[in-house]
Short mmCIF file of C-alpha atoms and ligand atoms in Angstrom, two decimals:
data_model
loop_
_atom_site.label_atom_id
_atom_site.label_comp_id
_atom_site.label_asym_id
_atom_site.label_seq_id
_atom_site.Cartn_x
_atom_site.Cartn_y
_atom_site.Cartn_z
CA MET A 1 11.70 3.00 17.54
CA THR A 2 9.04 2.28 16.09
CA ASP A 3 8.43 -1.75 15.00
CA ARG A 4 9.69 -2.95 11.51
CA VAL A 5 6.28 -4.70 10.05
CA VAL A 6 5.65 -8.30 8.54
CA VAL A 7 2.43 -8.86 6.92
CA ALA A 8 1.10 -12.24 5.79
CA GLY A 9 -2.34 -13.33 4.34
CA ALA A 10 -4.75 -15.51 5.37
CA VAL A 11 -5.28 -16.62 1.64
CA TYR A 12 -8.42 -18.03 1.13
CA SER A 13 -10.75 -20.02 -1.68
CA GLY A 14 -13.26 -22.29 -2.13
CA GLY A 15 -13.66 -22.16 1.57
CA ARG A 16 -10.03 -23.17 2.20
CA LEU A 17 -7.11 -22.07 3.76
CA LEU A 18 -3.10 -21.73 2.26
CA ALA A 19 -1.01 -22.78 4.35
CA ALA A 20 2.79 -23.10 3.43
CA ARG A 21 6.04 -24.81 4.91
CA ARG A 22 9.07 -22.71 5.41
CA SER A 23 12.48 -23.99 3.90
CA ALA A 24 14.53 -21.43 5.61
CA PRO A 25 15.89 -19.95 8.05
CA GLU A 26 17.44 -23.36 9.99
CA GLU A 27 15.75 -22.98 12.59
CA LEU A 28 11.79 -22.31 11.51
CA ALA A 29 12.84 -24.73 8.65
CA GLY A 30 9.51 -27.47 8.50
CA ARG A 31 6.40 -25.18 10.07
CA TRP A 32 3.86 -23.37 8.64
CA GLU A 33 3.04 -20.14 8.09
CA LEU A 34 1.19 -17.44 6.37
CA PRO A 35 2.57 -16.51 3.55
CA GLY A 36 3.83 -12.99 3.61
CA GLY A 37 7.13 -11.26 3.74
CA LYS A 38 8.78 -7.31 5.29
CA LEU A 39 7.51 -4.16 4.38
CA GLU A 40 9.76 -2.37 2.08
CA PRO A 41 10.20 1.42 2.36
CA GLY A 42 7.32 3.37 1.59
CA GLU A 43 4.92 0.25 1.40
CA ARG A 44 1.89 -0.23 1.94
CA PRO A 45 1.06 -3.44 4.57
CA GLU A 46 -1.10 -4.10 1.44
CA GLN A 47 0.61 -3.31 -2.02
CA ALA A 48 3.92 -5.76 0.27
CA LEU A 49 1.26 -8.28 0.84
CA VAL A 50 0.29 -8.39 -2.98
CA ARG A 51 3.81 -8.22 -3.72
CA GLU A 52 5.41 -10.80 -0.99
CA LEU A 53 2.38 -13.61 -2.58
CA ARG A 54 2.90 -12.59 -6.03
CA GLU A 55 6.71 -13.64 -5.70
CA GLU A 56 6.52 -15.81 -2.92
CA LEU A 57 3.21 -18.20 -4.92
CA GLY A 58 3.34 -16.80 -8.49
CA VAL A 59 -0.54 -15.85 -7.77
CA GLU A 60 -2.76 -12.44 -7.58
CA THR A 61 -4.29 -11.43 -4.58
CA GLU A 62 -6.94 -8.82 -3.39
CA PRO A 63 -6.70 -8.26 0.49
CA VAL A 64 -9.99 -7.83 2.14
CA ALA A 65 -9.58 -7.19 5.57
CA ARG A 66 -6.90 -7.14 8.45
CA ILE A 67 -7.33 -9.75 11.14
CA PRO A 68 -7.44 -7.53 14.09
CA GLY A 69 -4.21 -7.91 16.47
CA GLU A 70 -0.27 -7.54 16.08
CA TRP A 71 2.13 -10.20 17.34
CA PRO A 72 6.36 -9.72 18.13
CA LEU A 73 8.34 -11.70 15.89
CA GLY A 74 11.91 -11.26 16.14
CA PRO A 75 13.63 -7.78 18.16
CA GLY A 76 12.15 -4.97 16.68
CA TYR A 77 9.37 -6.70 14.39
CA VAL A 78 5.77 -7.19 14.16
CA LEU A 79 3.23 -9.13 12.17
CA GLN A 80 0.28 -8.15 10.76
CA VAL A 81 -2.62 -10.17 9.36
CA TRP A 82 -5.04 -9.43 5.92
CA THR A 83 -7.22 -11.94 4.78
CA ALA A 84 -6.77 -12.18 1.40
CA ARG A 85 -8.86 -13.64 -1.98
CA LEU A 86 -6.91 -15.57 -4.35
CA LEU A 87 -8.16 -14.02 -7.67
CA SER A 88 -5.83 -15.95 -9.92
CA GLY A 89 -3.02 -18.36 -10.54
CA GLU A 90 -2.40 -21.75 -8.67
CA PRO A 91 -0.09 -21.45 -5.83
CA ARG A 92 3.08 -22.63 -6.17
CA PRO A 93 6.63 -22.83 -3.88
CA LEU A 94 8.71 -20.52 -5.53
CA GLU A 95 10.59 -18.99 -2.82
CA ASP A 96 10.83 -19.56 0.72
CA HIS A 97 8.52 -22.71 0.72
CA ASP A 98 8.92 -26.04 0.00
CA GLU A 99 5.20 -27.14 0.40
CA LEU A 100 1.55 -25.58 0.14
CA ARG A 101 -1.54 -27.57 1.33
CA TRP A 102 -5.21 -25.99 0.96
CA LEU A 103 -7.03 -26.68 4.44
CA GLY A 104 -10.55 -27.07 5.05
CA PRO A 105 -12.28 -25.41 7.89
CA ASP A 106 -12.09 -28.66 9.86
CA GLU A 107 -8.29 -28.98 8.95
CA THR A 108 -6.70 -25.73 10.20
CA ASP A 109 -4.84 -27.37 13.14
CA ALA A 110 -3.59 -30.07 11.31
CA VAL A 111 -0.12 -28.59 9.94
CA ASP A 112 2.38 -27.22 12.63
CA TRP A 113 1.79 -23.44 12.64
CA LEU A 114 4.38 -21.04 13.79
CA ASP A 115 3.98 -19.89 17.34
CA GLN A 116 3.40 -16.05 16.16
CA ASP A 117 1.11 -17.13 13.87
CA ARG A 118 -1.88 -19.04 15.31
CA PRO A 119 -3.35 -16.27 16.33
CA ALA A 120 -4.09 -15.00 13.34
CA VAL A 121 -5.04 -18.84 12.06
CA ALA A 122 -7.28 -19.54 14.21
CA GLU A 123 -9.45 -16.07 13.47
CA ALA A 124 -9.01 -16.79 10.15
CA ALA A 125 -10.41 -20.37 10.73
CA ARG A 126 -13.27 -18.88 12.59
CA LEU A 127 -13.69 -16.98 9.29
CA LEU A 128 -13.82 -19.44 7.48
CA ARG A 129 -16.23 -21.44 9.32
CA ASP A 130 -18.95 -18.29 10.40
CA GLY A 131 -18.44 -17.22 6.40
N1 LIG B 201 7.18 -14.50 9.67
C1 LIG B 201 6.74 -15.19 10.32
N2 LIG B 201 5.22 -15.45 10.28
C2 LIG B 201 4.73 -15.32 8.56
C3 LIG B 201 5.38 -14.54 7.69
C4 LIG B 201 6.54 -13.97 8.15
O1 LIG B 201 7.00 -15.73 11.63
N3 LIG B 201 3.41 -15.57 8.65
C5 LIG B 201 8.24 -13.98 9.91
C6 LIG B 201 9.75 -14.93 9.73
C7 LIG B 201 11.32 -14.04 9.37
C8 LIG B 201 10.27 -13.11 8.79
O2 LIG B 201 8.70 -12.51 9.54
O3 LIG B 201 11.18 -14.23 10.58
C9 LIG B 201 10.30 -12.19 7.10
O4 LIG B 201 9.97 -12.85 6.56
P1 LIG B 201 10.33 -13.82 5.32
O5 LIG B 201 12.05 -14.42 5.69
O6 LIG B 201 9.83 -14.54 4.62
O7 LIG B 201 10.61 -11.98 4.82
#
């Protein structure tokens, strides 16, 4: 069986990266992630990402590039990450999160990221620094 995809966005604006603190489930609450979620049937990852970021944060975004790699989540799921440009709106924690932070290039280690998000965060931080 192929793994199902969870897509997350390294959303950036003004040279900073968006981090979102999960409010659920209990085992993940309080940890920080790149916001996103599961693909719905028939969706392409980029479509799912735009939809999830609209639902969870109330913003419009444009996927830019896939961050190479794929990271296992629970059984049957893998995480894929895209960089995404903020087009409009100011992110608000509408669903699944209780706090958001914009992190500058030297602050990307300042929050307690979910383990599975760390490789993609490291690459997104490198892209922020190198432009
Ligand atoms: N998830 C993750 N890292 C992310 C986004 C999601 O590990 N950046 C995980 C948490 C959940 C699953 O994917 O187990 C589905 O996410 P959600 O509950 O946000 O739909």
